[in-house]
Coordinates of C-alpha atoms and ligand atoms in Angstrom, one line a residue:
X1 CA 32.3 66.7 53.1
X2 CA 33.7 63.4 53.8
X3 CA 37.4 63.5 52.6
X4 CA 37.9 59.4 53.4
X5 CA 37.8 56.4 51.1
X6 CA 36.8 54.8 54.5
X7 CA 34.0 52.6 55.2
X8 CA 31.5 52.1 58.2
X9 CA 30.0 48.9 58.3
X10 CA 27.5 49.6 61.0
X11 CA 23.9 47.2 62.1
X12 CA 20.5 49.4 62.1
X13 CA 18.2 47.2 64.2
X14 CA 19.0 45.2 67.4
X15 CA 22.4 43.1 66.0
X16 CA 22.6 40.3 64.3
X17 CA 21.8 41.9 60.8
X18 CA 24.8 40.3 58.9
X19 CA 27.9 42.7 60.1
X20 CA 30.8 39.7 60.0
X21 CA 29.4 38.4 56.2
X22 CA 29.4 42.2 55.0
X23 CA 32.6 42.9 56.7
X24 CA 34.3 40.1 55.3
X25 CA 32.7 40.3 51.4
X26 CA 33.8 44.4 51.6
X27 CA 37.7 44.1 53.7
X28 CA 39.4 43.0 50.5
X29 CA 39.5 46.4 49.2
X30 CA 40.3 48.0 52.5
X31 CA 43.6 47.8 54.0
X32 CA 42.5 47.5 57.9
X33 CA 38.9 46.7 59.2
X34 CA 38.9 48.2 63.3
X35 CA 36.6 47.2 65.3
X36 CA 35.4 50.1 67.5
X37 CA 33.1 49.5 70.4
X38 CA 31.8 46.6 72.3
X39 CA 33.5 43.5 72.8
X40 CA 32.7 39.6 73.1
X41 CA 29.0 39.5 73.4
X42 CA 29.0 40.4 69.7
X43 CA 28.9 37.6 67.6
X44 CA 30.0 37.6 63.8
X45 CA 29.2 35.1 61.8
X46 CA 31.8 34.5 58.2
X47 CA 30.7 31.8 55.7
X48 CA 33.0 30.6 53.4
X49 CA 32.0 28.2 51.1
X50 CA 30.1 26.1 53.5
X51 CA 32.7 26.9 56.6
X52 CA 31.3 28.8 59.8
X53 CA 33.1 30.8 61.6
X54 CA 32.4 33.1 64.7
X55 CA 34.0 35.9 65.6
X56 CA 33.9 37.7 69.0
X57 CA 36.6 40.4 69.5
X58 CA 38.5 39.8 66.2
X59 CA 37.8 41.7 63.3
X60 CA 35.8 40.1 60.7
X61 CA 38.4 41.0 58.3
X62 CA 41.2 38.7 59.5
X63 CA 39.9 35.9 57.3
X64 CA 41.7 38.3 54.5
X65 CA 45.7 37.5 54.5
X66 CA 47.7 40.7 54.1
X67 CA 44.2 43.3 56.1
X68 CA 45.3 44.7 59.2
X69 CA 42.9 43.6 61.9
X70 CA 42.7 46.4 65.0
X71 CA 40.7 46.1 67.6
X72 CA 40.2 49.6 68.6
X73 CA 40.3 51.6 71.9
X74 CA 36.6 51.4 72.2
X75 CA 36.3 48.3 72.9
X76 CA 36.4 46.3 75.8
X77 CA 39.0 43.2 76.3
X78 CA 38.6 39.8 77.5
X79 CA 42.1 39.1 77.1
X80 CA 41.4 35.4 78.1
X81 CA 38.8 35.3 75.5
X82 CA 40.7 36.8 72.9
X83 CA 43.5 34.2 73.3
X84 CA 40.8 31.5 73.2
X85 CA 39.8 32.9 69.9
X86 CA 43.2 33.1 68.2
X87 CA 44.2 30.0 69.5
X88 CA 41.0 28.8 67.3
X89 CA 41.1 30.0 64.3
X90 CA 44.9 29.5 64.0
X91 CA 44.1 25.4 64.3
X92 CA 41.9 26.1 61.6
X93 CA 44.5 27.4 59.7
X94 CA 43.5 31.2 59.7
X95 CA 46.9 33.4 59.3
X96 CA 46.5 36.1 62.4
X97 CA 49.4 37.7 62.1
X98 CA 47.6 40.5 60.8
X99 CA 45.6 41.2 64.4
X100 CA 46.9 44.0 66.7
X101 CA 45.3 45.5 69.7
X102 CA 44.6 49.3 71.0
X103 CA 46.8 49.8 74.4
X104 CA 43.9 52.3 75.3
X105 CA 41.6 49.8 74.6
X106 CA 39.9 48.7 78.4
X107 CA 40.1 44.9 79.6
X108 CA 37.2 43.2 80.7
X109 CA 37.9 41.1 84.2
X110 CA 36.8 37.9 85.7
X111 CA 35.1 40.4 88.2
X112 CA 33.3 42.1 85.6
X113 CA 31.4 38.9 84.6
X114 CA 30.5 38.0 87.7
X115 CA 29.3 41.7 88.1
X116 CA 27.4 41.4 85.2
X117 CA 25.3 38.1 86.1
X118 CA 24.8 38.9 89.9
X119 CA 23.4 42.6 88.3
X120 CA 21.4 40.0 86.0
X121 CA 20.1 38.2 89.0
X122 CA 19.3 41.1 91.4
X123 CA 17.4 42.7 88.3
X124 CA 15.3 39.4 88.0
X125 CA 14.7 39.0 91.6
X126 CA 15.0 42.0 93.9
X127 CA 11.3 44.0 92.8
X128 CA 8.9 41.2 92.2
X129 CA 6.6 41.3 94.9
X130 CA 7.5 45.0 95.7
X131 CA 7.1 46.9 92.4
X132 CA 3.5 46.0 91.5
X133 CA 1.8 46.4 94.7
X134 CA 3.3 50.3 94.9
X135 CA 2.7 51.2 91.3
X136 CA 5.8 52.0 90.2
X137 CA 7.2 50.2 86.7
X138 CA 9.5 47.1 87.4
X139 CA 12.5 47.2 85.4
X140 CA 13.7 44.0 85.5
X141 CA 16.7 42.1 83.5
X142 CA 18.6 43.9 80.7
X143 CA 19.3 40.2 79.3
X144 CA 22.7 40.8 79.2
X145 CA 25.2 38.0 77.3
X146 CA 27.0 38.3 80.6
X147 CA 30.5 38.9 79.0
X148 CA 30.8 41.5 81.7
X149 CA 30.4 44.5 79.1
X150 CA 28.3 46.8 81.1
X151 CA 31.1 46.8 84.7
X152 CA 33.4 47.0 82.1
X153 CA 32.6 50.2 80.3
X154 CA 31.2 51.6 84.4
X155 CA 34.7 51.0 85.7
X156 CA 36.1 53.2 82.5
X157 CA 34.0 56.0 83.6
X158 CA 34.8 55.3 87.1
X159 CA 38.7 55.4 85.8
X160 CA 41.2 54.8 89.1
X161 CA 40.1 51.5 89.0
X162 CA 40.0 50.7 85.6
X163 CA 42.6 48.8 83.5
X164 CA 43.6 49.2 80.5
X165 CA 45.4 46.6 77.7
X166 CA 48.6 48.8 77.5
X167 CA 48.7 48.2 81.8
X168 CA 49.0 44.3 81.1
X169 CA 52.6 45.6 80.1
X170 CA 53.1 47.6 83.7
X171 CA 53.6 45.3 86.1
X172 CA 53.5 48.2 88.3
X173 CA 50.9 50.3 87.6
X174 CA 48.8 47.5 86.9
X175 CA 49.5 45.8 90.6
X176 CA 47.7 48.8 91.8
X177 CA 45.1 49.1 89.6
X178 CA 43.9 45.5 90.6
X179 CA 44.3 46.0 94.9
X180 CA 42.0 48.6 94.8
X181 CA 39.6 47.4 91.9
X182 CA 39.2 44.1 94.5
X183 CA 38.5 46.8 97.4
X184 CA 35.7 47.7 95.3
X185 CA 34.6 44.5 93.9
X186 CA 34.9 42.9 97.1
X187 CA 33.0 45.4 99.0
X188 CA 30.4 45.0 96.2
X189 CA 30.0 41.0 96.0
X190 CA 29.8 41.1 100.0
X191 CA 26.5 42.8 99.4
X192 CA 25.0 41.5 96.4
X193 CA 26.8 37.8 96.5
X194 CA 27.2 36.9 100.0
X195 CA 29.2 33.6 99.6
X196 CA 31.3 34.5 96.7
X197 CA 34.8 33.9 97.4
X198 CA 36.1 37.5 97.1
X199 CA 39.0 38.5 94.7
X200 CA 42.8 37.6 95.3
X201 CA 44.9 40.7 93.3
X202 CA 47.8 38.7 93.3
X203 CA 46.6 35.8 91.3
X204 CA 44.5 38.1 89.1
X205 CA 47.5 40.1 88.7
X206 CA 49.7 37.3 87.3
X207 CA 47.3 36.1 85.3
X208 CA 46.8 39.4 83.5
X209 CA 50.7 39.8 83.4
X210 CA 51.1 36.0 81.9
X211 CA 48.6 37.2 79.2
X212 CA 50.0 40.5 78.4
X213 CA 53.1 38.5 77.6
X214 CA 51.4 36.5 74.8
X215 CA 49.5 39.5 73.4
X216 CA 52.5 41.9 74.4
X217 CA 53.6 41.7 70.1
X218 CA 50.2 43.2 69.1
X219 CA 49.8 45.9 71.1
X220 CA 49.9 48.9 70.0
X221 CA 48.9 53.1 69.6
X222 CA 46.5 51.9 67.2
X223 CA 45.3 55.9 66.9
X224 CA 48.9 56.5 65.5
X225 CA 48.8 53.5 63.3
X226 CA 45.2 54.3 61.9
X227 CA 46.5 57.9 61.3
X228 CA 49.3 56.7 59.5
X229 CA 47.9 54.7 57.2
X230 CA 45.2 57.1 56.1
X231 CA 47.9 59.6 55.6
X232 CA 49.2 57.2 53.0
X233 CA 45.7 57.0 51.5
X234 CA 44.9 53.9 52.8
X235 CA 41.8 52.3 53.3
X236 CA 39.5 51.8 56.4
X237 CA 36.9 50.0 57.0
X238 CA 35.1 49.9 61.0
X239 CA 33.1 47.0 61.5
X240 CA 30.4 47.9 64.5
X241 CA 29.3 45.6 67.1
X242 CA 26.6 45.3 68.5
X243 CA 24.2 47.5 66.9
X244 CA 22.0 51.1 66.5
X245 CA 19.2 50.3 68.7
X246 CA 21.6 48.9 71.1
X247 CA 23.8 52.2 71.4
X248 CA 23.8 53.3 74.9
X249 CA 22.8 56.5 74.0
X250 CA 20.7 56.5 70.7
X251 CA 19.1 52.9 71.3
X252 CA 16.1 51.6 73.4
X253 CA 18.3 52.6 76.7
X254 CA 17.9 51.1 79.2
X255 CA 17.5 48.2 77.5
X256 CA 20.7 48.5 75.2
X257 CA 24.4 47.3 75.5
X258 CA 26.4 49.9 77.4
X259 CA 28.7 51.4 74.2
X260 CA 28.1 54.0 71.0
X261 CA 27.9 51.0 68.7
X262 CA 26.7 53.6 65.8
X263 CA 28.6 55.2 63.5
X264 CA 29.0 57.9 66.3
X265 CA 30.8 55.8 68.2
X266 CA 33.5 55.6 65.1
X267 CA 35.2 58.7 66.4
X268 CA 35.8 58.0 70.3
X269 CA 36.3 54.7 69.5
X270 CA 38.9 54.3 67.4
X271 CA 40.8 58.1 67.3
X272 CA 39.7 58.8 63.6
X273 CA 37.4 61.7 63.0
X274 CA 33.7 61.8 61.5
X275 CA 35.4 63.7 58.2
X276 CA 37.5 60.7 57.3
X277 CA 34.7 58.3 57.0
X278 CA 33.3 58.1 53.3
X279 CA 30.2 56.2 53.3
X280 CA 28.5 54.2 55.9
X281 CA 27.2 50.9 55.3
X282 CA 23.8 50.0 57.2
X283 CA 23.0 46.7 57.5
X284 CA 19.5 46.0 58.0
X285 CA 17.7 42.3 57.6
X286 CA 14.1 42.1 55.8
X287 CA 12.5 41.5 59.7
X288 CA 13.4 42.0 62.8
X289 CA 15.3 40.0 65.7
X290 CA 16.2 40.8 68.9
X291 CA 18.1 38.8 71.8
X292 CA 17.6 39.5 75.6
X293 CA 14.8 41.9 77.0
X294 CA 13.4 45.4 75.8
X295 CA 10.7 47.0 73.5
X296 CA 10.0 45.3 70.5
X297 CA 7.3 46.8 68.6
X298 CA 6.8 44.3 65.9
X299 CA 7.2 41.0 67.5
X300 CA 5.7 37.8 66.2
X301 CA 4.7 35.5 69.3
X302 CA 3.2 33.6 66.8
X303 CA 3.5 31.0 63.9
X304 CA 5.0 33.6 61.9
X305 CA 7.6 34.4 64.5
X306 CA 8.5 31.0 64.3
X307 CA 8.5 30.1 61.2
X308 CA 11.6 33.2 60.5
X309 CA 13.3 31.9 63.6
X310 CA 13.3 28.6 61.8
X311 CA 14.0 29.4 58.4
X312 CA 17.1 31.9 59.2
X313 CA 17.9 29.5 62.0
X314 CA 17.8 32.8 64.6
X315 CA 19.7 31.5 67.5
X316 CA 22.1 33.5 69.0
X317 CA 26.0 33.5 67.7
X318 CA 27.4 33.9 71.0
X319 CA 24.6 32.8 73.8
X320 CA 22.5 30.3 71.6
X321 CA 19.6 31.8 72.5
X322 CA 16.5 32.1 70.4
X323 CA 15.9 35.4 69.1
X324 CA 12.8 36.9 69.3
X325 CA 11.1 37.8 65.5
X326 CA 9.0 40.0 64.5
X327 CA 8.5 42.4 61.1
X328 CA 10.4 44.9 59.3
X329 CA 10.5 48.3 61.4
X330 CA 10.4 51.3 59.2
X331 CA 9.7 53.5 61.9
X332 CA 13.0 52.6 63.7
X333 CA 15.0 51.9 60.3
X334 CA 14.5 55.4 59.4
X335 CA 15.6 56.6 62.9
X336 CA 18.7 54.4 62.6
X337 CA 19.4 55.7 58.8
X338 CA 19.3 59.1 60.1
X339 CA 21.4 58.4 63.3
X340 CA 24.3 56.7 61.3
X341 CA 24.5 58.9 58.0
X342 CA 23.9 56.2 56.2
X343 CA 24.6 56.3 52.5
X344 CA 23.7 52.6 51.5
X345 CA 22.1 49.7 53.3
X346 CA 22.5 46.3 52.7
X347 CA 19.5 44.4 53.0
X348 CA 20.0 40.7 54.2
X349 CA 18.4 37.2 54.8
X350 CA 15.7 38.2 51.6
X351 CA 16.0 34.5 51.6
X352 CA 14.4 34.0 55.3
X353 CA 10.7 35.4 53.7
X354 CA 10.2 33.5 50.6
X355 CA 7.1 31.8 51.3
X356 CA 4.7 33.8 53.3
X357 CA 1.7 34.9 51.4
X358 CA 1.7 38.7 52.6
X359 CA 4.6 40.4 54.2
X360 CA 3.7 43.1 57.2
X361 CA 6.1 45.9 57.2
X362 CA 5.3 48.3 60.0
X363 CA 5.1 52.4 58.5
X364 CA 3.8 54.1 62.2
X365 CA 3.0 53.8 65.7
X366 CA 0.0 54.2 67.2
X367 CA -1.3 55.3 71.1
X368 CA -4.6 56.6 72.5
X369 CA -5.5 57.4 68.2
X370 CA -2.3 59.1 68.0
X371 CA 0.2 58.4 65.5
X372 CA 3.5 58.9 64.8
X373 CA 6.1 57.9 62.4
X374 CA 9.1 59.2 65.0
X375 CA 11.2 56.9 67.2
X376 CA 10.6 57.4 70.7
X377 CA 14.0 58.4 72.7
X378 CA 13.1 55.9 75.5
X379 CA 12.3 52.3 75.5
X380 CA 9.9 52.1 78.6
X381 CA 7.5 54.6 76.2
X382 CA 8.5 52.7 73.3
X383 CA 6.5 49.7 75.0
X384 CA 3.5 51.9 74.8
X385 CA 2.9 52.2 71.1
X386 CA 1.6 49.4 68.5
X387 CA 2.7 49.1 64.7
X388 CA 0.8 50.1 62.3
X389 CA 1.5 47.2 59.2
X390 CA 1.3 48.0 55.7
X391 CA 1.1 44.5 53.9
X392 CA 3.1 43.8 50.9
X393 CA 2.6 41.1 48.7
X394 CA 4.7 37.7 49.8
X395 CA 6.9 35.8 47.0
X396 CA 6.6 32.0 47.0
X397 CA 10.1 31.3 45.2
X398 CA 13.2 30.5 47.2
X399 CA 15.6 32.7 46.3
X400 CA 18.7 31.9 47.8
X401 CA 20.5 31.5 43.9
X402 CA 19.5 34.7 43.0
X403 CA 22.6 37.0 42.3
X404 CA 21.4 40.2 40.6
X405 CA 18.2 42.3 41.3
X406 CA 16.9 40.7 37.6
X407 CA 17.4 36.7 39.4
X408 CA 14.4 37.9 42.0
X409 CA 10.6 37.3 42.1
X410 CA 9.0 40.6 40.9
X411 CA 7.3 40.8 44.7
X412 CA 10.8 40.0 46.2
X413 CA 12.4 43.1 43.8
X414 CA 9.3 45.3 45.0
X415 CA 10.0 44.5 48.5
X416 CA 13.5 45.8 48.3
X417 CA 12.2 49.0 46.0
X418 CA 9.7 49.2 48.9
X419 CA 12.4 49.2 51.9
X420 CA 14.6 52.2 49.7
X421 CA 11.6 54.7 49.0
X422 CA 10.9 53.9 52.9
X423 CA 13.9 55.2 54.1
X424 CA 15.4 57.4 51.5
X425 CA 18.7 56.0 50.4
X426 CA 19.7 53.1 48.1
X427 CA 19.9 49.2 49.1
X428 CA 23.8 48.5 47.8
X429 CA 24.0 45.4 48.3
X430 CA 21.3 42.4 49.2
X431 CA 22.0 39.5 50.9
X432 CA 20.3 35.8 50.3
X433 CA 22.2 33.1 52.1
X434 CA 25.0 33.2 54.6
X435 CA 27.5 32.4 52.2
X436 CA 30.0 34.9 50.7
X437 CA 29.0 34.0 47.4
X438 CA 24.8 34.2 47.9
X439 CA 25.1 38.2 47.6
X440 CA 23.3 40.5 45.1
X441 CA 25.7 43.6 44.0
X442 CA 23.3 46.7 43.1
Ligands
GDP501 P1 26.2 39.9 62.9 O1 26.3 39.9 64.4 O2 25.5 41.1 62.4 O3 27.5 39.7 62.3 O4 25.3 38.7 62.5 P2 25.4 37.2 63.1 O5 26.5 36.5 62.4 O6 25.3 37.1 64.5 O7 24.0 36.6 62.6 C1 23.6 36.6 61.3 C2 23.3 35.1 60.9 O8 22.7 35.0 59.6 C3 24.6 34.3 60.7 O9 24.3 33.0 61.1 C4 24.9 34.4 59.2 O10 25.7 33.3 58.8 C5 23.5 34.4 58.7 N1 23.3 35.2 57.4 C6 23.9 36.3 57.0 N2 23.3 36.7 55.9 C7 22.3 35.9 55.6 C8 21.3 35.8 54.6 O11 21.2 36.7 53.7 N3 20.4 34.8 54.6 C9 20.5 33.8 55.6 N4 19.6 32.9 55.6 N5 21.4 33.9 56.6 C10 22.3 34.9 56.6
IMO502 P1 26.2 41.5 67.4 O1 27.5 42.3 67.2 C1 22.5 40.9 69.5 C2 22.2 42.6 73.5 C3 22.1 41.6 74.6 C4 21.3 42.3 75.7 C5 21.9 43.7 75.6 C6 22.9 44.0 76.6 O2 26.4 40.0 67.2 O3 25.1 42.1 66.5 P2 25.4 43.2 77.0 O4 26.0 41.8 77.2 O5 26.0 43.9 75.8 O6 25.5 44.0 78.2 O7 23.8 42.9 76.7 O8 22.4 43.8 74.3 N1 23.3 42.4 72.6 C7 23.3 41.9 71.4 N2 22.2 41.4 70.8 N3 23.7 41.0 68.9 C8 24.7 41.6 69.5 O9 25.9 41.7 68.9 C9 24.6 42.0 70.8 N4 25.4 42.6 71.7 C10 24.6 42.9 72.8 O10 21.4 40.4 74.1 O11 19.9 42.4 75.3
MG503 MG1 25.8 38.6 66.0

């Protein structure tokens, strides 16, 4: 079994959940958090003692002096972004010496984003008045944050084209890379974007050489340096992006971010194999959210809905969006349990509930009088099933002081007793305010 003191810190519903405060409460005792897949349309929120920060492509764990932050091969570089985001936390005095960078790790382009949205837009637009008349199911938007994730991770598959962080250092090799990516691009925005001005790989190509120069000090074979320190019984801990139900393979696809942001994704994403990871870490919230289109079997349209998007003030880390609500989903926590290997979850925003009278939690689906209890593989069936709610008893208490299982509402403890029978493995830790401090240790 698993030979690690490693930790997976991974999020079992549609992001969101709490990651960067469970990330940073855990990376004292670890000696490196790595993130492993995605890239800057996750958002990670760290209080500390009243002070917000967001985090994009750094690791959660950098607000730890002395924790190695990697940002893994998996995930996908905005090199301009990720300057941006040293730049600010350094004037608010955050030590970042600490951060180094995968040279394998793929960088996301200024063409990428403008992929990305003119994808968006076609999406939107091009079957409107087609697609209904001929019966066939429009698709329509993904909802992307438009950080240019999805050409990012297509132009890694595609591979001639695609560039890598170690290439920022190549002034050669990465000359190359960038004529023929524009041949493509170019070709591409002349048929979807008409007037965009097309790409210039000269400039593009000093720009990425003039930032590979200011990151040039943290890059590194972060495989090698992961290896290392586990050989000297360090210890790990991968913070995942994004989240399960996401994962471009195990989530709601198509409607899902376009990387293995499960614990699967741990491997191929960072060099270190399954066997090295001790326990995995699922963070779940007491309801739902979810940003940008797709299935969402327990939304709350509703004064309900609102009333959680209000009270856990669910607007989006990086696009400020509002997130759509909705119950607790047993039916896809389970599946998301299972996926991971999950050997604890952490069960956040408790706080967010205190005051309904009855709390849905759905246990099944429903279609035609059929009912099931598995996650469906594909999020255009997905749409076709209803929840079925069981209805536990609300707890009118605020909570948000509570700091052991004892400090909580009998209804509130029954809830979380509720949530472990549910899915079959023990809530570690429980969260009740964003703060580091407003935790409950089981
Ligand atoms: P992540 O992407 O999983 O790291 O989560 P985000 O940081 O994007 O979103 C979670 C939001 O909820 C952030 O604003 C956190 O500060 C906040 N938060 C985390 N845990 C709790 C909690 O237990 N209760 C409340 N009310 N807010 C929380
Ligand atoms: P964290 O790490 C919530 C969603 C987007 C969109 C879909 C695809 O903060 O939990 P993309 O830009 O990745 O191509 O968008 O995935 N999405 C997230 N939603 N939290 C996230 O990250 C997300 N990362 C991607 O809203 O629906
Ligand atoms: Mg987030």
């Amino acid at each position: 079994m698993a030979q690690g003191t490693s930790t997976a810190v991974v999020g079992l519903q549609w992001g969101d959940e709490g990651k960067g405060k469970l990330v940073d409460l855990l990376a004292p005792a670890h000696h490196a958090v790595v993130r492993y897949n995605g890239g800057a349309n996750a958002g990670h929120s760290v209080v500390v003692r009243g002070e917000r920060f967001s985090l994009h492509l750094v690791p959660s764990g950098i607000l730890h002096p002395g924790v190695l932050a990697v940002v893994g091969n998996g995930v996908v570089v905005d090199p301009e972004k990720l300057l941006d985001e040293v730049r600010g936390l350094e004037a608010r005095g955050v030590d970042t010496s600490g951060l180094v960078l995968s040279s394998r790790a793929h960088v996301v382009m200024p063409y990428h984003k403008t992929e990305d949205a003119l994808r968006e837009e076609e999406l939107r637009t091009a079957q409107d008045s087609a697609a209904a008349g001929r019966g066939v199911l429009r698709v329509g938007e993904i909802g992307t944050t438009k950080r240019g994730i999805g050409p990012a991770y297509a132009d890694k598959a595609y591979r001639a084209s695609a560039i890598r962080v170690g290439d920022l250092l190549r002034p050669d090799v990465l000359a190359g890379k960038v004529e023929i990516a524009c041949v493509f691009k170019n070709a591409l925005f002349k048929g979807l974007g008409g007037s965009l001005p097309p790409c210039d790989p000269h400039s593009l190509t000093a720009a990425l050489l003039e930032q590979g120069e200011r990151l040039r000090a943290r890059i590194r074979d972060t495989t090698a340096l992961l290896h290392d320190m586990l050989a000297q019984g360090k210890r790990v801990l991968f913070e995942g992006g994004n989240a399960t139900l996401l994962d471009v393979d195990h989530g709601t696809y198509p409607f899902v971010t376009s990387s293995s942001c499960s614990a699967l994704g741990i491997g191929p994403g960072t060099g270190v194999p399954m066997n090295r990871i001790g326990s995995v870490l699922g963070v779940c919230k007491a309801y739902c959210t979810r940003v940008g289109a797709g299935p969402f079997p327990t939304e709350q349209i509703n004064e309900a809905g609102n009333r959680i998007r209000e009270r856990g003030r669910e607007y989006g880390t990086t696009t400020g969006r509002p997130r759509r609500t909705g119950w607790l989903d047993l039916v896809a926590l389970r599946y998301a349990v299972m996926i991971n290997g999950v050997t604890g979850i952490a069960l956040t925003m408790l706080d967010v509930l205190a005051g309904f009278d009855e709390i849905p939690v759905c246990v099944a689906y429903e279609r035609n009088g059929e009912r099931t209890d598995r996650f469906p593989p594909d999020g255009h069936d997905l749409r076709e099933w209803t929840p079925v709610y069981e209805r536990l008893p609300g707890f009118g208490q605020e909570i948000t002081g509570a700091r052991s299982r004892k400090d909580l509402p009998a209804n509130a403890a029954e809830y979380v007793a509720y949530v472990e029978r549910a899915v079959g493995v023990p809530a570690q830790i429980g969260s009740v305010g964003p703060d580091r401090e407003q935790t409950i240790h089981a």
